Coordinates of C-alpha atoms in Angstrom, one line a residue:
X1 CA -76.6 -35.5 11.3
X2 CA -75.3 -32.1 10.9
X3 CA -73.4 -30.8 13.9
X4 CA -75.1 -27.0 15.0
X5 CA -72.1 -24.1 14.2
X6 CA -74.0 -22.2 17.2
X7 CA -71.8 -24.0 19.6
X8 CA -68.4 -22.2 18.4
X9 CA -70.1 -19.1 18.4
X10 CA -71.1 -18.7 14.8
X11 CA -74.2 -17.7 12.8
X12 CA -76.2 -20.2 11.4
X13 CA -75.7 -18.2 7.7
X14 CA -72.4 -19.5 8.3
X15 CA -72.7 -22.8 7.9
X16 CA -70.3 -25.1 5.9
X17 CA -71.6 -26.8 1.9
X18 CA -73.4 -29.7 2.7
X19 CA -70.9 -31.8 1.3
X20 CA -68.2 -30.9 3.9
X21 CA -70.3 -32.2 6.9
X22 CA -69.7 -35.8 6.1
X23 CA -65.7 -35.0 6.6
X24 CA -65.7 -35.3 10.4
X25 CA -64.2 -32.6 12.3
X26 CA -64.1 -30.3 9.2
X27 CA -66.7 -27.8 10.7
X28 CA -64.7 -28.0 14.3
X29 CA -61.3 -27.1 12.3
X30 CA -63.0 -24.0 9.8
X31 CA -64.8 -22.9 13.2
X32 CA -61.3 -23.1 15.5
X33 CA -59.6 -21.4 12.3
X34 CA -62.1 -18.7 11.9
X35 CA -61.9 -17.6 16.1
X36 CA -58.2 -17.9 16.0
X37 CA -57.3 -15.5 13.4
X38 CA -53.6 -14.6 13.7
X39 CA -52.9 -11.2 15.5
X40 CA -50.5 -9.4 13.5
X41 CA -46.9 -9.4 15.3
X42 CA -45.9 -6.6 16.4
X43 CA -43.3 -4.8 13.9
X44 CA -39.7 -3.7 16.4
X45 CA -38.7 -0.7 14.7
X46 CA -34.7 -0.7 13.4
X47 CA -32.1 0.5 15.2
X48 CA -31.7 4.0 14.6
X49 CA -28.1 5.6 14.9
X50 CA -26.3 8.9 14.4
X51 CA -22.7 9.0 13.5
X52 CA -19.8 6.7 14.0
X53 CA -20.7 3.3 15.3
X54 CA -18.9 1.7 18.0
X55 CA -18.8 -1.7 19.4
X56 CA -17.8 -2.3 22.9
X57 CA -17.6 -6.4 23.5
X58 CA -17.3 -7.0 27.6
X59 CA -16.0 -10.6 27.9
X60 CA -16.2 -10.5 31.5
X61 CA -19.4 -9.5 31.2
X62 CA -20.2 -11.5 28.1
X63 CA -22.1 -8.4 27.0
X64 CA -22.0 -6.3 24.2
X65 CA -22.6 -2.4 23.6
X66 CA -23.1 -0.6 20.5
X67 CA -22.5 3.1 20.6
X68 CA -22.8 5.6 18.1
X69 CA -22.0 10.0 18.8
X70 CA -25.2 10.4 20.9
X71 CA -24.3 7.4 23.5
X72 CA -25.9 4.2 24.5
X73 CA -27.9 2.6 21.2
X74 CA -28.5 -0.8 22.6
X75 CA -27.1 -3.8 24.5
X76 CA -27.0 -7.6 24.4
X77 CA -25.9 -11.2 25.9
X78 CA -23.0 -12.6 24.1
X79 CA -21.5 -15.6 24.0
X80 CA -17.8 -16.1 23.8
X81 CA -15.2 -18.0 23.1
X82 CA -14.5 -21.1 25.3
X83 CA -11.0 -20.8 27.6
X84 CA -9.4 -23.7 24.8
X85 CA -11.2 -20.7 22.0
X86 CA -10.5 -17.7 23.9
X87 CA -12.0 -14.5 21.8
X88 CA -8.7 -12.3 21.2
X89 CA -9.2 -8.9 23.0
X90 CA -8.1 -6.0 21.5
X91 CA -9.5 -3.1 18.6
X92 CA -10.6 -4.4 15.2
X93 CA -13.0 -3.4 12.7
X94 CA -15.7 -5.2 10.8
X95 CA -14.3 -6.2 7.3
X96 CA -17.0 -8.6 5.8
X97 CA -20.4 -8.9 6.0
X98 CA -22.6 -11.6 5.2
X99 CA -26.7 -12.4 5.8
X100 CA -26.4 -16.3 5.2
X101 CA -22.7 -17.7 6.1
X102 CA -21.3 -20.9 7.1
X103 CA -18.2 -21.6 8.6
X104 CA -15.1 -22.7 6.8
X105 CA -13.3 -24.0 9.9
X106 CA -16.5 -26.3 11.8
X107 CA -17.8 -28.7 9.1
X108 CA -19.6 -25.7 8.0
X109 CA -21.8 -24.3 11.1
X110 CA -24.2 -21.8 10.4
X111 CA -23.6 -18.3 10.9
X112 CA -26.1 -15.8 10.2
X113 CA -26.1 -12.2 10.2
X114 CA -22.3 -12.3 10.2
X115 CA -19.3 -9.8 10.8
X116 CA -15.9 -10.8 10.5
X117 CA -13.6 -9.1 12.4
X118 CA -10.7 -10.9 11.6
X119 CA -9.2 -12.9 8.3
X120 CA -8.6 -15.7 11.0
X121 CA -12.2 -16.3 11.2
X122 CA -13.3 -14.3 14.4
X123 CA -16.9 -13.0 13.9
X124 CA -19.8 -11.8 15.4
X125 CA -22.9 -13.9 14.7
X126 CA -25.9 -15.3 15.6
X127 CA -25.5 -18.2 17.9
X128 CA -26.6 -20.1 21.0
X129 CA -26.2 -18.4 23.9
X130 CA -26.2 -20.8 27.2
X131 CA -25.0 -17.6 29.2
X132 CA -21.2 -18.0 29.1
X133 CA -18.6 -18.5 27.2
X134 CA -19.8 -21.1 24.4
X135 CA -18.1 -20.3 21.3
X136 CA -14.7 -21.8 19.3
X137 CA -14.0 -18.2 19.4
X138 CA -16.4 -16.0 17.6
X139 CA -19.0 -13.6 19.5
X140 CA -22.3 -14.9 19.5
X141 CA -25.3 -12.5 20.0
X142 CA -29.1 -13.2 19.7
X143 CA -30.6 -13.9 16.2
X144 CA -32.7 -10.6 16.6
X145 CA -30.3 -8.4 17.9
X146 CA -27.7 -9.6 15.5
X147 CA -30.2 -9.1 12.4
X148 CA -31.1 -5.3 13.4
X149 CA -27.5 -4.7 14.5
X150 CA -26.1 -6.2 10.5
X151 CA -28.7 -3.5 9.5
X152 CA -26.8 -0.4 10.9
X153 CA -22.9 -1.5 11.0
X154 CA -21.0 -1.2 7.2
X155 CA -17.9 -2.2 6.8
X156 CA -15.1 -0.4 9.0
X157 CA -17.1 0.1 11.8
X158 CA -14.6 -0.7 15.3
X159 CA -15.3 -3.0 17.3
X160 CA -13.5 -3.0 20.6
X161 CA -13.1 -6.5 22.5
X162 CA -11.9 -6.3 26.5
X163 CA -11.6 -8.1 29.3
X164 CA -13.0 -5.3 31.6
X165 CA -15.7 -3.2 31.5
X166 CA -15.2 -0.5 30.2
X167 CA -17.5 2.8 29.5
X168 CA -16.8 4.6 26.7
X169 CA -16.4 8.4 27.7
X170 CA -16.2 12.1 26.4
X171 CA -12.6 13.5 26.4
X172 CA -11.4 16.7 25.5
X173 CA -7.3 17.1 25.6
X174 CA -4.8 19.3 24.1
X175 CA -3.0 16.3 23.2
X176 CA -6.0 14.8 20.6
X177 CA -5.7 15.8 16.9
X178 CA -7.2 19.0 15.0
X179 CA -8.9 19.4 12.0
X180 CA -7.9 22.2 9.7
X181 CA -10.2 24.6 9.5
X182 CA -13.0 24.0 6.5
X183 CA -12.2 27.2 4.7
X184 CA -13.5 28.5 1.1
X185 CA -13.7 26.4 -1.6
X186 CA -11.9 27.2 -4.6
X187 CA -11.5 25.9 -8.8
X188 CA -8.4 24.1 -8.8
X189 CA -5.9 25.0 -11.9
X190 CA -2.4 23.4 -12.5
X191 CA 0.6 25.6 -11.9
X192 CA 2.0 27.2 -14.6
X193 CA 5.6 25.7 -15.9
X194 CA 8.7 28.0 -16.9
X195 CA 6.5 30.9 -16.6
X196 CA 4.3 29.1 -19.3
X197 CA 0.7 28.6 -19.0
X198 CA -0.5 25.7 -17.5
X199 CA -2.4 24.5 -21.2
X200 CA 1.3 24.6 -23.1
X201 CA 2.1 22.1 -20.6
X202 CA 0.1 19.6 -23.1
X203 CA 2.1 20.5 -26.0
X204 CA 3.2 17.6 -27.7
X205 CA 5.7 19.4 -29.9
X206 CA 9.3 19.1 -30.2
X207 CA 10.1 22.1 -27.7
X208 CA 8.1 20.1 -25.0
X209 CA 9.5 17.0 -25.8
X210 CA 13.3 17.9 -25.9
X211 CA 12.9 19.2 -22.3
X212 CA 11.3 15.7 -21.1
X213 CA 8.6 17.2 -18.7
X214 CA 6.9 20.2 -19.1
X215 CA 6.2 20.1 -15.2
X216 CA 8.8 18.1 -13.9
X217 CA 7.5 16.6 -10.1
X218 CA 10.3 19.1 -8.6
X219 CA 8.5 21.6 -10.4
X220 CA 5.1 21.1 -9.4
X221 CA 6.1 20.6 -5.5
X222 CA 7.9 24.2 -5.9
X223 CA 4.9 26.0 -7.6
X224 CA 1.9 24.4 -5.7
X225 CA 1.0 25.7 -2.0
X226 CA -1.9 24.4 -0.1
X227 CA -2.7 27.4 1.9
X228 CA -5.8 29.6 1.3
X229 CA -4.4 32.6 -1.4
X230 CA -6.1 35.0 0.6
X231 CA -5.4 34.3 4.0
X232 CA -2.1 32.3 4.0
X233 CA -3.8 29.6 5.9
X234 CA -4.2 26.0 5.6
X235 CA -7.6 24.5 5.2
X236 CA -9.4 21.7 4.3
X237 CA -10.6 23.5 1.3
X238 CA -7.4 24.6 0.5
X239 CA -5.7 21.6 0.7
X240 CA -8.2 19.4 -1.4
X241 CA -7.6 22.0 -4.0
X242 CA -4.2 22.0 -3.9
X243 CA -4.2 18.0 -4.1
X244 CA -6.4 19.0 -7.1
X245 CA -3.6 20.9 -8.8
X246 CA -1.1 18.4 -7.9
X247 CA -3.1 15.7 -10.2
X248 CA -3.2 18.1 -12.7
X249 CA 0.5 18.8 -12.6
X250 CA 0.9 15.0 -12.7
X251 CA -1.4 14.5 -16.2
X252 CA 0.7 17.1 -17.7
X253 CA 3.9 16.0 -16.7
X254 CA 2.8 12.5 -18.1
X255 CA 1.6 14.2 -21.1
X256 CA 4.9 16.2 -21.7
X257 CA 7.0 13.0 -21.0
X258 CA 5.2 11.2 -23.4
X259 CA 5.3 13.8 -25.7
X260 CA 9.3 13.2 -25.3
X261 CA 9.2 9.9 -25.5
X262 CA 7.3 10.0 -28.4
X263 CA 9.7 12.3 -30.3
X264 CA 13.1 10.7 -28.8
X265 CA 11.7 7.0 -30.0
X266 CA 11.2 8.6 -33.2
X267 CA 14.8 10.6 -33.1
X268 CA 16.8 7.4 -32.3
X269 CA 14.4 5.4 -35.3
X270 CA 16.5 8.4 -37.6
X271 CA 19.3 8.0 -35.5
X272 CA 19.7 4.5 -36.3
X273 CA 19.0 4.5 -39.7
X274 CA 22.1 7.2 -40.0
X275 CA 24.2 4.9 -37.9
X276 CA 23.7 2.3 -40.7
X277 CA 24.4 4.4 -43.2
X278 CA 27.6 5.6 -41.7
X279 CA 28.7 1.8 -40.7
X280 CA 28.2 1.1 -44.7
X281 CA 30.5 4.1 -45.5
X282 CA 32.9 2.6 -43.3
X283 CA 32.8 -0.5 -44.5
X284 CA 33.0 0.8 -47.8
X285 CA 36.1 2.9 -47.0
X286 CA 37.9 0.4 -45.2
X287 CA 37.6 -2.6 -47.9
X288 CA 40.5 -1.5 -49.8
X289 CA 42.7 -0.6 -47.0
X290 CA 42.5 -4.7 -46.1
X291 CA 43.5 -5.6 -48.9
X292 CA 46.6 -2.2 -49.3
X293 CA 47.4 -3.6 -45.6
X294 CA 48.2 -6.9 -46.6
X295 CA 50.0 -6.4 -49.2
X296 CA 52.0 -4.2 -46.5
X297 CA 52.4 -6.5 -44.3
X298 CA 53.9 -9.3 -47.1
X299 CA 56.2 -6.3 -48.6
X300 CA 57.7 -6.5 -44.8
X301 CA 58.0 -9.8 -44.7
X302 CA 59.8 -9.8 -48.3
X303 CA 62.0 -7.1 -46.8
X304 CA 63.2 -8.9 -43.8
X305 CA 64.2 -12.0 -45.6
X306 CA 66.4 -10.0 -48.4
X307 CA 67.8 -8.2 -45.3
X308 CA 68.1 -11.6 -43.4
X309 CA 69.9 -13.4 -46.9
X310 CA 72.1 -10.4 -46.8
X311 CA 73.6 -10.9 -43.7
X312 CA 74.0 -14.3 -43.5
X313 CA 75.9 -13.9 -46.9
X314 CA 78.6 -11.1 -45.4
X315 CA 79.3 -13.5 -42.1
X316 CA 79.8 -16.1 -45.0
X317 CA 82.2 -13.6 -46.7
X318 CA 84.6 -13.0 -44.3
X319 CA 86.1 -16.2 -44.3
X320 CA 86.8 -16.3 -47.9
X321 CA 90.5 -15.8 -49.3
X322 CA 90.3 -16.8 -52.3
X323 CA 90.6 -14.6 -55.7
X324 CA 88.2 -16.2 -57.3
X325 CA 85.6 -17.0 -54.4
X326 CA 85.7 -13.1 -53.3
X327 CA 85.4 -11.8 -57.0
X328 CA 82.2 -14.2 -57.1
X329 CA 81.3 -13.2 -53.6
X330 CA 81.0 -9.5 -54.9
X331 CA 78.7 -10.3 -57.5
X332 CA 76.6 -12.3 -55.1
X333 CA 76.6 -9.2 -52.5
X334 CA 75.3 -7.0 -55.2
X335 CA 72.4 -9.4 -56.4
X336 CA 71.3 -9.5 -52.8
X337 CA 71.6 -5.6 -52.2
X338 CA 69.5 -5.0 -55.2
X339 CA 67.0 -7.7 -53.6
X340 CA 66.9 -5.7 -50.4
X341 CA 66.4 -2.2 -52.4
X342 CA 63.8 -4.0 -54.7
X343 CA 61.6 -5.0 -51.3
X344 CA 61.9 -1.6 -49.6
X345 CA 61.1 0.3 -53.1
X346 CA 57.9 -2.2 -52.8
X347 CA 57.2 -1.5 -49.4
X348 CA 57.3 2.1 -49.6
X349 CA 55.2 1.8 -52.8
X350 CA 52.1 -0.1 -51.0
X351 CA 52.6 2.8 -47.7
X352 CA 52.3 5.2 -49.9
X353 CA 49.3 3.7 -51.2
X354 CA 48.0 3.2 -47.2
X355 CA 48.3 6.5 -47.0
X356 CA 46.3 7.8 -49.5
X357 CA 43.4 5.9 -48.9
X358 CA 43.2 6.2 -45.2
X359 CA 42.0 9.9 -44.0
X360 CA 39.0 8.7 -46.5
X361 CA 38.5 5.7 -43.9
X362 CA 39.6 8.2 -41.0
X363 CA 36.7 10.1 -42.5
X364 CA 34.1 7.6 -42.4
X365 CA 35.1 6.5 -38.8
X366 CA 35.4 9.7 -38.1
X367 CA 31.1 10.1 -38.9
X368 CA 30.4 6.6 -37.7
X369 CA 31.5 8.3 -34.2
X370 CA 29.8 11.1 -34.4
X371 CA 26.6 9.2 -35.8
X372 CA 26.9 6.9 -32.1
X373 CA 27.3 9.5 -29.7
X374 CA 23.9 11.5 -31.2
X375 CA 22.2 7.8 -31.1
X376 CA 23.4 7.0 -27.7
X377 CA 22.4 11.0 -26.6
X378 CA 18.9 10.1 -27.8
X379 CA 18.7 7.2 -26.5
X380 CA 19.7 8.9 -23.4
X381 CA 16.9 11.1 -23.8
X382 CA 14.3 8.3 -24.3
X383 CA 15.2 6.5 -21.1
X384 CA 14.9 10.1 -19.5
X385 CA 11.9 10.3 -20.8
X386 CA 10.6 6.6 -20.3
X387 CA 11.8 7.2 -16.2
X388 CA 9.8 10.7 -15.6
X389 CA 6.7 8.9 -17.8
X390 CA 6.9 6.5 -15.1
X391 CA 7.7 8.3 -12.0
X392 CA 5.1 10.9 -13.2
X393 CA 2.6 8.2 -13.6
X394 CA 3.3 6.6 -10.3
X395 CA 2.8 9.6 -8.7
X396 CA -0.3 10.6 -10.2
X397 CA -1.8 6.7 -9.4
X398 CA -0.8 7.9 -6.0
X399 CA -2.4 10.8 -6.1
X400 CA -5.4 9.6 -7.6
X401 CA -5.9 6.7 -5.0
X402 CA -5.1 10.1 -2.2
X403 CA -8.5 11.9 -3.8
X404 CA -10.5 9.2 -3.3
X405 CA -9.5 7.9 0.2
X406 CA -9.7 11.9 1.0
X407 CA -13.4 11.5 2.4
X408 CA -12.4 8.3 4.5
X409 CA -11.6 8.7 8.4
X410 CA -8.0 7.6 8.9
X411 CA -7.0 5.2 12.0
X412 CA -3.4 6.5 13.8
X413 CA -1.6 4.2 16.2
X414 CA 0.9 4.8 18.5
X415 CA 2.9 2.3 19.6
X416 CA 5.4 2.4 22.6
X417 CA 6.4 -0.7 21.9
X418 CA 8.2 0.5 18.4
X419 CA 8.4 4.5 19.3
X420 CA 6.7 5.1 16.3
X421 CA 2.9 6.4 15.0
X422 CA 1.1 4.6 12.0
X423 CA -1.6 5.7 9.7
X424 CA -4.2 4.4 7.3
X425 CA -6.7 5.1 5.6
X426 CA -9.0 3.6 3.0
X427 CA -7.4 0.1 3.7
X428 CA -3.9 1.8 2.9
X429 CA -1.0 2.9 4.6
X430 CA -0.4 6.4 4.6
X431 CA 2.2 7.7 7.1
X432 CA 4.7 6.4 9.6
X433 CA 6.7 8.6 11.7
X434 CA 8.3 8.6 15.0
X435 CA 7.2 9.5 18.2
X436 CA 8.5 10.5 21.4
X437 CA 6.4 8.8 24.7
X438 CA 7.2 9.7 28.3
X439 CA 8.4 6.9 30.3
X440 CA 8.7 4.5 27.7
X441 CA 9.8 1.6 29.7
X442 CA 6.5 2.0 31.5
X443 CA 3.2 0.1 30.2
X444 CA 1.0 3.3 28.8
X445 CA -2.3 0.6 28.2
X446 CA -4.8 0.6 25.2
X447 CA -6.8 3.3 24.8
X448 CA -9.1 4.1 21.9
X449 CA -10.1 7.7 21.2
X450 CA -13.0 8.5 18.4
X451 CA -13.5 11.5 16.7
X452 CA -17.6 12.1 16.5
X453 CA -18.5 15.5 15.3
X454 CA -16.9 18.7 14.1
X455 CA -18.0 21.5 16.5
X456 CA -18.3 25.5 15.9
X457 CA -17.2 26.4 13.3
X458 CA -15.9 22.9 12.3
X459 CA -12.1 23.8 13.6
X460 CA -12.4 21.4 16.2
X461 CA -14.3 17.9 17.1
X462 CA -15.8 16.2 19.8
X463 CA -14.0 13.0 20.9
X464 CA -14.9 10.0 23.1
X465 CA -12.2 7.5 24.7
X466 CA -12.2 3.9 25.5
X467 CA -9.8 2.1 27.4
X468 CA -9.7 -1.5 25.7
X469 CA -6.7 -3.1 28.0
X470 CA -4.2 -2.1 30.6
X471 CA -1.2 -3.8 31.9
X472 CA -0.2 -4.6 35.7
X473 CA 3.5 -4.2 35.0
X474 CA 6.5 -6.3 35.3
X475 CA 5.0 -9.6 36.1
X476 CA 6.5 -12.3 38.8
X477 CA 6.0 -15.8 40.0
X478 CA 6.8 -17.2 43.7
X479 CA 5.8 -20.2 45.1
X480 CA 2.8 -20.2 47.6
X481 CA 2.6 -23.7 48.7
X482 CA 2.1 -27.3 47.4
X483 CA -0.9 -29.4 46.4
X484 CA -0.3 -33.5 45.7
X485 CA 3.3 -32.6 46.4
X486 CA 3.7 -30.1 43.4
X487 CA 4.5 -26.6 43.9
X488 CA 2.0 -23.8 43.7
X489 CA 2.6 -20.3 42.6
X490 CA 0.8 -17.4 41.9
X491 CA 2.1 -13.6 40.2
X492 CA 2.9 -10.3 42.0
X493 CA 3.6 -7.2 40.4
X494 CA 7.1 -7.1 40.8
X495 CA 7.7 -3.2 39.5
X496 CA 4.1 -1.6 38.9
X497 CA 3.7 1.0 36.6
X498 CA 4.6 4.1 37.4
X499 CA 2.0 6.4 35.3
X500 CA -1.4 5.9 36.0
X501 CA -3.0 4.1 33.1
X502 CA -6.0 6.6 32.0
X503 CA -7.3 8.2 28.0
X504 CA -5.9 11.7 29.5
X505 CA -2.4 10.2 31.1
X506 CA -1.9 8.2 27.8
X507 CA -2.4 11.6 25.9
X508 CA 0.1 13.3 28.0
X509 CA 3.0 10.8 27.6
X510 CA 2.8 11.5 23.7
X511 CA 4.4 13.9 21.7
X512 CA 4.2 14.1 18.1
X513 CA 6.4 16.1 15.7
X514 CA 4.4 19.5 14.5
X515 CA 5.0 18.7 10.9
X516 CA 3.6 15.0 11.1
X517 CA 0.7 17.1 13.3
X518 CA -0.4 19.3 10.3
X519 CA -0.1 16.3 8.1
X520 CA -2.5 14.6 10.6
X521 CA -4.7 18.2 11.0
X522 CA -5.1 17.5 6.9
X523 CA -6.5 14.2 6.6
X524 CA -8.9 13.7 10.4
X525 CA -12.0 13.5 10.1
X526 CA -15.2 12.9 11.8
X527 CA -15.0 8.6 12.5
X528 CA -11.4 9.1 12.8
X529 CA -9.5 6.9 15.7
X530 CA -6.4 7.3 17.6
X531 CA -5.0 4.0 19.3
X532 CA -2.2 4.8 21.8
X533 CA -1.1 1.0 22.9
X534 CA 1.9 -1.0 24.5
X535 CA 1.4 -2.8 21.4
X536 CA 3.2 -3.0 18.1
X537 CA 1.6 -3.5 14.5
X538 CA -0.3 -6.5 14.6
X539 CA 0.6 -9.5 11.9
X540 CA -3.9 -9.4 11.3
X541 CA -2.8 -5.9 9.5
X542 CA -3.6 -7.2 5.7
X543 CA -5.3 -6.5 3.0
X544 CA -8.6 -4.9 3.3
X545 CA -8.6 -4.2 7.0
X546 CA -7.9 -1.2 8.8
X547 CA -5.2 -1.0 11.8
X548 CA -5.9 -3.9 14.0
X549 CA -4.4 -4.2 17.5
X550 CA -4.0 -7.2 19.5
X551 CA -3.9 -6.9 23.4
X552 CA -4.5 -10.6 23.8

């Protein structure tokens, strides 16, 4: 018997095929299906942010806190690393990112939504969160919040793990870094070379090549300025320009020194072949004094012995007494006198022959000389030419990789632990210099100050300041007591620091040279971080990362 729909509520008109009423329970199911139609969940918007991001990870509070130039974007639990995993504190950056990951260290644990920051494998992911620390290390945050925050981060964006609490604040100092003003833009030309313009530069004749580089890299750093033509100023418009020019320079000096290079390698191809040439005279001219010299040398040798049988014959002489033996004697003596003429009469016959074919074999040595100094003067010229090619092209790859970090915010550290500041930018190194901090045997701390905005007229910007880590100070131990008859101690401060550790003391304490200042005023940027830190560079510094520093 057919079961009535009325009873879940529907019309008769809806009543299931015939044959679907001898399935039992199939008119219960379609009826349940039909009053429980799905309401549509409720679409979270995304995380909306303006400007640099920041992320502030409270271990203490297992909590974390993403900021971006406004304030406050959002919050959420974390779960840390356990005390045998302990989460290293200190200031990173996020340098992969990847929706579906697993890891390479934990028989391959799922890691969504994940954000390395650190080659060593510490990243934020989603995870379990039981409310405290939990993890082998890596920051765990809640599936949800970790899927809308890998929506807004990109790679580079800090992420600042502490021990404390800390709440990032606005700063404004003297001691924080200025942009150069943004200034007029201008077409950038290369500089002219010799008082030549800039397009004879390319000229790939002999003229250009003879003097190796048109625009030699001492040239081009004389004749290029980066302040504003009109106003004598430094800008940012200025100075992008005046990188412009340098590239410039830089293609034409590697177009003039391979201009040389091209004619020297084709010089010392002619310069060679003469060389040959001049070796075959030589050889030519020289073949007949072998064979004079030899004969010179055996017309000596002919000589000595008719000198030698001469002498031994008069010792032999003077013991003769005999009529007969000395009238023989006499005719002997003027045999061997005639011997000793005869070889000197050959002698000087063959030296007079020597000299008249040697200033034709002087001659030939003479331009085989002259035929290797111009070869080894060109070849001069092509290794002169080969080394500015280089240089000149090193420099320009240099260059090149400058123009397109230029748009990239830059990361400076300052380290009291090694007196010195460190810069990079676009994954790369860019200036080191020394610095000069107040009280450098005291602990300073690790604070972290972020450019947000330019402001007016874009001559200054607006900064915030965390403080990632401080230290106590000289650290002792003393014992307290004993527990199962083993000593107990705790630390004390035994000399505490004697600045107060704060973004606007840490400021103070620094000074930085005014020319590494302007270098600085050229290349921050909005996004831009200074670290002041008791700590040096970290061994995490690699490829691909940006300045990293450990304070745990």
């Amino acid at each position: 018997m057919a079961m009535s729909v009325l009873a879940f509520g529907l019309p008769v008109a809806a009543a299931v095929p015939a044959e679907a009423q001898y399935e039992p329970g199939t008119q219960q199911r379609r009826a349940l299906k039909a009053r429980s139609v799905a309401k549509p969940k409720p679409v979270e918007p995304p995380l909306a942010s303006e400007g640099p991001l920041t992320l502030v990870v409270s271990l203490s509070k297992q909590r974390v806190g993403v900021y971006d130039k406004n304030g406050l974007v959002t919050s959420a639990p974390i779960s840390s690393g356990t005390a045998g995993h302990r989460t290293p504190t200190g200031v990173f950056s996020i340098l992969q990112k990847k929706k579906t990951h697993f890891s390479n260290l934990y028989a391959g644990a799922p890691m969504p939504n994940m954000q390395r920051i650190t080659w060593s494998g510490v990243a934020l992911h989603a995870g379990h969160l039981p409310g405290y620390p939990a993890s082998h290390g890596c920051i765990r945050l809640p599936y949800d919040f970790s899927r809308k925050l890998f929506g807004i981060t990109s790679l580079g964006t800090r992420v600042i793990v502490t021990n404390g609490t800390p709440e990032p604040v606005e700063i404004a100092h003297a001691g924080l870094l200025k942009p150069l003003p943004p200034g007029q833009a201008s077409i950038a030309q290369p500089p002219a070379a010799g008082g030549q313009p800039a397009g004879a530069v390319l000229q790939k004749g002999a003229d250009a090549a003879h003097e190796l580089v048109g625009v030699s890299l001492a040239n081009a750093a004389e004749t290029m300025t980066d302040a504003d033509p009109q106003t004598g100023q430094r800008t940012r418009a200025s100075v992008a320009a005046a990188r412009q020019r340098e590239l410039l320079a830089l293609e034409a000096a590697m177009a003039s020194a391979e201009a040389a290079r091209k004619v020297a390698s084709e010089d010392l191809a002619a310069a060679n072949a003469s060389l040959r040439e001049a070796m075959l005279g030589l050889r030519a001219a020289e073949a007949p004094l072998a064979s004079i010299e030899k004969r010179m040398r055996e017309a000596l040798a002919d000589k000595a012995s008719a000198d030698k049988a001469l002498s031994q014959f008069l010792l032999k002489v003077q013991a003769m007494a005999e009529p007969a033996e000395v009238a023989a004697a006499e005719a002997e003596e003027d045999r061997l006198e005639a011997a000793v003429l005869a070889t000197l009469a050959a002698y000087d016959a063959v030296a007079a022959e020597h000299a008249t074919a040697e200033p034709a074999a002087k001659a030939a040595r003479d331009v085989v000389a002259t035929a290797s100094e111009q070869r080894r003067a060109i070849a001069q010229r092509l290794t002169a030419a080969s080394a500015a090619f280089k240089q000149a092209a090193i420099a320009h790859d240099g260059a090149k990789r400058a123009l397109a970090r230029a748009d990239k915010p830059i990361t400076v550290q300052i380290s009291r632990k090694t007196g010195k500041l460190y810069v990079r930018q676009g994954y790369e190194d860019v200036l080191e210099a020394d610095v000069a901090i107040e009280g450098s045997d005291s602990p300073i701390g690790t604070h972290v100050f972020i450019a947000k905005d330019y402001v007016g007229d874009g001559s200054e910007l607006t900064w915030r300041a965390v403080t990632a880590a401080t230290v106590a100070g000289k650290m002792g131990k003393r014992q307290v007591g004993k527990k199962k008859g083993r000593p107990v101690y705790e630390e004390y401060v035994v000399e505490a620091p004697r600045y107060p550790q704060t973004p606007e003391a840490a400021l103070a304490r620094v000074t930085i040279a005014e020319d590494v200042r302007a270098r600085l005023a050229e290349l921050i940027k909005p996004n831009s971080a200074i670290i002041i830190t008791d700590e040096g560079k970290s061994n995490e510094n690699g490829k691909y990362t940006d300045l990293i520093v450990l304070t745990r």
